[in-house]
Amino acid sequence: MYWQIKKEAHFNLYSPLNVTEMEFIQAIDEIDVEENTMIDASKITLTTSVTDALLKCHEAHLNFKKSFVVVSRNIALKSNLHELFVLVPTISEAIDYIYMEELEKNFK
């Protein structure tokens, strides 16, 4: 298994057990798109290939109306990625984002 998975009531947090780009890309297919998801990519370089895989996973989450948040430390350098999917610098901000989205869904 590539991921350390922390399952909470409202989301699953996926943290990679190693930082090999190819393994990270392949492991994204193992993510449960029927649950709100956070991916801790803080140790992964967000190359074009990684970004494409994350975007594909994000789109799958949209089909199930589930949240998808990526944690990456150097988001200032990746400002164009905000247009593709949610990118935040810390896990606590990712948790806050998912809870806010859940609240919005409950009020619709």
Coordinates of N, CA and C in Angstrom, one line a residue:
M1 N 0.8 -1.2 0.0 CA 0.0 0.0 0.0 C 0.9 1.2 0.0
Y2 N 0.5 2.2 -0.8 CA 1.3 3.4 -1.0 C 0.9 4.5 0.0
W3 N -0.3 4.5 0.4 CA -0.9 5.6 1.3 C -1.0 5.2 2.8
Q4 N -0.7 6.2 3.6 CA -1.2 6.1 5.0 C -2.5 6.9 5.0
I5 N -3.6 6.2 5.4 CA -4.9 6.8 5.3 C -5.5 7.0 6.7
K6 N -5.8 8.3 6.9 CA -6.5 8.6 8.2 C -7.9 8.9 7.8
K7 N -8.8 8.0 8.3 CA -10.2 8.1 8.1 C -10.9 8.9 9.2
E8 N -11.6 9.9 8.9 CA -12.3 10.7 9.8 C -13.8 10.7 9.4
A9 N -14.6 11.3 10.2 CA -16.1 11.3 10.0 C -16.5 11.9 8.6
H10 N -15.8 13.0 8.3 CA -16.2 13.8 7.1 C -15.2 13.8 6.0
F11 N -14.0 13.1 6.2 CA -13.0 13.1 5.1 C -12.0 12.0 5.4
N12 N -11.3 11.7 4.3 CA -10.1 10.8 4.4 C -8.9 11.6 4.0
L13 N -7.8 11.5 4.8 CA -6.5 12.1 4.6 C -5.6 11.1 4.1
Y14 N -5.1 11.3 2.9 CA -4.1 10.4 2.2 C -2.7 11.1 2.3
S15 N -1.8 10.4 2.9 CA -0.4 10.8 3.0 C 0.5 9.8 2.4
P16 N 1.3 10.1 1.4 CA 2.2 9.2 0.7 C 3.2 8.6 1.7
L17 N 3.5 7.3 1.5 CA 4.6 6.7 2.3 C 6.0 6.9 1.7
N18 N 6.0 7.3 0.5 CA 7.3 7.7 -0.1 C 7.0 8.8 -1.2
V19 N 8.1 9.4 -1.7 CA 7.9 10.5 -2.6 C 8.2 10.3 -4.0
T20 N 8.2 9.1 -4.5 CA 8.5 8.8 -5.9 C 7.3 9.3 -6.7
E21 N 7.6 10.1 -7.7 CA 6.6 10.7 -8.5 C 5.7 9.6 -9.2
M22 N 6.4 8.7 -9.9 CA 5.6 7.7 -10.6 C 4.7 6.9 -9.7
E23 N 5.2 6.5 -8.5 CA 4.3 5.7 -7.6 C 3.2 6.6 -7.1
F24 N 3.4 7.9 -6.9 CA 2.4 8.8 -6.4 C 1.3 8.9 -7.5
I25 N 1.7 9.0 -8.7 CA 0.7 9.1 -9.8 C -0.1 7.8 -9.9
Q26 N 0.5 6.7 -9.8 CA -0.2 5.4 -9.9 C -1.1 5.2 -8.7
A27 N -0.7 5.7 -7.6 CA -1.5 5.5 -6.3 C -2.7 6.3 -6.3
I28 N -2.7 7.4 -7.0 CA -3.9 8.3 -7.0 C -5.2 7.5 -7.5
D29 N -5.0 6.5 -8.3 CA -6.1 5.7 -8.7 C -6.7 4.9 -7.6
E30 N -6.0 4.7 -6.5 CA -6.5 3.9 -5.3 C -7.4 4.8 -4.4
I31 N -7.5 6.1 -4.7 CA -8.2 7.0 -3.8 C -9.7 6.8 -3.9
D32 N -10.4 6.7 -2.8 CA -11.9 6.6 -2.8 C -12.5 7.9 -3.2
V33 N -13.1 8.0 -4.4 CA -13.6 9.3 -4.9 C -15.1 9.5 -4.4
E34 N -15.6 8.5 -3.7 CA -16.9 8.7 -3.1 C -16.9 9.3 -1.7
E35 N -15.7 9.7 -1.2 CA -15.5 10.3 0.1 C -14.8 11.7 -0.1
N36 N -15.0 12.6 0.8 CA -14.2 13.8 0.8 C -12.8 13.5 1.0
T37 N -11.9 14.1 0.3 CA -10.5 13.7 0.3 C -9.5 14.8 0.4
M38 N -8.5 14.6 1.2 CA -7.4 15.5 1.3 C -6.1 14.7 1.0
I39 N -5.3 15.2 0.1 CA -4.0 14.6 -0.2 C -2.9 15.4 0.3
D40 N -2.1 14.9 1.1 CA -0.9 15.6 1.6 C 0.2 15.4 0.6
A41 N 0.3 16.4 -0.3 CA 1.4 16.4 -1.3 C 2.5 17.3 -1.0
S42 N 2.7 17.6 0.3 CA 3.7 18.6 0.7 C 5.1 18.1 0.4
K43 N 5.3 16.8 0.2 CA 6.7 16.3 0.0 C 6.8 15.9 -1.5
I44 N 5.8 16.2 -2.3 CA 5.8 15.8 -3.7 C 6.0 17.0 -4.6
T45 N 6.8 17.0 -5.6 CA 7.0 18.1 -6.5 C 5.8 18.0 -7.5
L46 N 5.1 19.1 -7.6 CA 3.9 19.2 -8.4 C 4.3 19.4 -9.9
T47 N 4.8 18.4 -10.5 CA 5.1 18.4 -11.9 C 3.8 18.4 -12.7
T48 N 4.0 18.6 -14.0 CA 2.8 18.5 -14.9 C 2.1 17.2 -14.8
S49 N 2.9 16.1 -14.7 CA 2.3 14.7 -14.7 C 1.5 14.6 -13.4
V50 N 2.1 15.0 -12.3 CA 1.4 14.9 -11.0 C 0.1 15.8 -11.0
T51 N 0.3 17.0 -11.5 CA -0.9 17.9 -11.6 C -2.0 17.3 -12.4
D52 N -1.7 16.7 -13.5 CA -2.7 16.0 -14.4 C -3.4 14.9 -13.6
A53 N -2.6 14.1 -12.9 CA -3.2 13.0 -12.1 C -4.2 13.6 -11.0
L54 N -3.7 14.6 -10.4 CA -4.6 15.2 -9.3 C -5.8 15.8 -9.9
L55 N -5.7 16.4 -11.1 CA -6.9 17.0 -11.7 C -7.9 15.9 -12.1
K56 N -7.4 14.8 -12.6 CA -8.3 13.7 -12.9 C -9.0 13.2 -11.7
C57 N -8.3 13.1 -10.6 CA -8.9 12.7 -9.3 C -10.0 13.7 -8.8
H58 N -9.6 15.0 -9.0 CA -10.5 16.1 -8.6 C -11.8 16.0 -9.4
E59 N -11.7 15.8 -10.7 CA -12.9 15.7 -11.6 C -13.8 14.5 -11.2
A60 N -13.1 13.3 -10.8 CA -13.9 12.2 -10.3 C -14.7 12.5 -9.0
H61 N -14.0 13.3 -8.1 CA -14.7 13.7 -6.9 C -15.9 14.6 -7.2
L62 N -15.8 15.4 -8.2 CA -16.9 16.3 -8.6 C -18.1 15.5 -9.0
N63 N -17.9 14.4 -9.7 CA -19.0 13.6 -10.2 C -19.8 13.0 -9.0
F64 N -19.2 12.8 -7.9 CA -19.8 12.3 -6.7 C -20.2 13.5 -5.7
K65 N -20.0 14.7 -6.1 CA -20.2 15.9 -5.3 C -19.5 15.8 -4.0
K66 N -18.2 15.4 -4.1 CA -17.3 15.3 -2.9 C -16.2 16.3 -3.0
S67 N -15.7 16.7 -1.8 CA -14.6 17.7 -1.8 C -13.3 17.0 -2.1
F68 N -12.3 17.7 -2.7 CA -11.0 17.3 -3.0 C -10.0 18.4 -2.7
V69 N -9.1 18.2 -1.8 CA -8.2 19.3 -1.4 C -6.8 18.7 -1.4
V70 N -5.8 19.5 -2.0 CA -4.4 19.1 -2.0 C -3.6 20.0 -1.1
V71 N -2.8 19.4 -0.3 CA -1.9 20.2 0.6 C -0.5 20.3 0.0
S72 N 0.0 21.5 -0.2 CA 1.3 21.7 -0.7 C 1.9 22.9 -0.1
R73 N 3.1 22.9 0.3 CA 3.7 24.0 1.1 C 4.0 25.2 0.3
N74 N 4.5 25.1 -1.0 CA 4.9 26.2 -1.8 C 3.8 26.6 -2.8
I75 N 2.6 26.9 -2.2 CA 1.5 27.3 -3.1 C 1.7 28.6 -3.8
A76 N 2.5 29.5 -3.3 CA 2.7 30.8 -3.9 C 3.3 30.6 -5.3
L77 N 4.2 29.6 -5.4 CA 4.8 29.3 -6.7 C 3.9 28.6 -7.7
K78 N 2.8 28.1 -7.1 CA 1.8 27.3 -7.9 C 0.5 28.0 -8.1
S79 N 0.4 29.3 -8.1 CA -0.8 30.0 -8.1 C -1.8 29.6 -9.2
N80 N -1.2 29.2 -10.4 CA -2.1 28.8 -11.5 C -2.8 27.5 -11.2
L81 N -2.4 26.7 -10.2 CA -3.1 25.5 -9.9 C -4.4 25.7 -9.2
H82 N -4.6 26.9 -8.6 CA -5.8 27.2 -7.9 C -7.0 27.1 -8.9
E83 N -6.7 27.3 -10.1 CA -7.8 27.3 -11.1 C -8.2 25.9 -11.4
L84 N -7.4 24.9 -11.1 CA -7.7 23.5 -11.4 C -8.3 22.7 -10.3
F85 N -7.8 22.9 -9.1 CA -8.4 22.3 -7.9 C -8.0 23.0 -6.7
V86 N -8.5 22.7 -5.5 CA -8.2 23.4 -4.3 C -6.9 23.0 -3.8
L87 N -6.0 24.0 -3.5 CA -4.7 23.9 -3.1 C -4.5 24.8 -1.9
V88 N -4.1 24.1 -0.7 CA -3.9 24.9 0.5 C -2.5 24.5 1.1
P89 N -1.9 25.4 2.0 CA -0.6 25.1 2.5 C -0.5 24.2 3.7
T90 N -1.6 23.9 4.4 CA -1.6 23.1 5.6 C -2.7 22.1 5.7
I91 N -2.6 21.1 6.4 CA -3.6 20.1 6.6 C -4.8 20.8 7.4
S92 N -4.5 21.6 8.4 CA -5.6 22.3 9.1 C -6.4 23.1 8.2
E93 N -5.8 23.8 7.2 CA -6.6 24.6 6.3 C -7.4 23.7 5.4
A94 N -6.9 22.5 5.0 CA -7.7 21.6 4.2 C -8.9 21.1 5.0
I95 N -8.7 20.8 6.3 CA -9.8 20.4 7.1 C -10.9 21.5 7.2
D96 N -10.5 22.7 7.4 CA -11.4 23.8 7.5 C -12.2 24.0 6.2
Y97 N -11.5 23.8 5.0 CA -12.1 23.9 3.7 C -13.2 22.9 3.5
I98 N -12.9 21.6 3.9 CA -13.9 20.6 3.7 C -15.1 20.8 4.6
Y99 N -14.9 21.2 5.9 CA -16.0 21.5 6.8 C -16.8 22.7 6.2
M100 N -16.2 23.7 5.6 CA -17.0 24.8 5.1 C -17.8 24.3 3.9
E101 N -17.2 23.5 3.0 CA -18.0 23.0 1.9 C -19.1 22.1 2.4
E102 N -18.9 21.3 3.4 CA -20.0 20.5 4.0 C -21.2 21.4 4.5
L103 N -20.8 22.5 5.2 CA -21.8 23.4 5.6 C -22.6 24.0 4.5
E104 N -21.9 24.4 3.4 CA -22.6 25.0 2.3 C -23.5 24.0 1.6
K105 N -23.1 22.7 1.5 CA -24.0 21.7 0.9 C -25.2 21.5 1.8
N106 N -25.1 21.6 3.1 CA -26.2 21.4 4.0 C -27.2 22.5 3.9
F107 N -26.8 23.7 3.5 CA -27.7 24.8 3.5 C -28.3 25.0 2.1
K108 N -28.0 24.2 1.1 CA -28.6 24.3 -0.2 C -29.8 23.5 -0.3

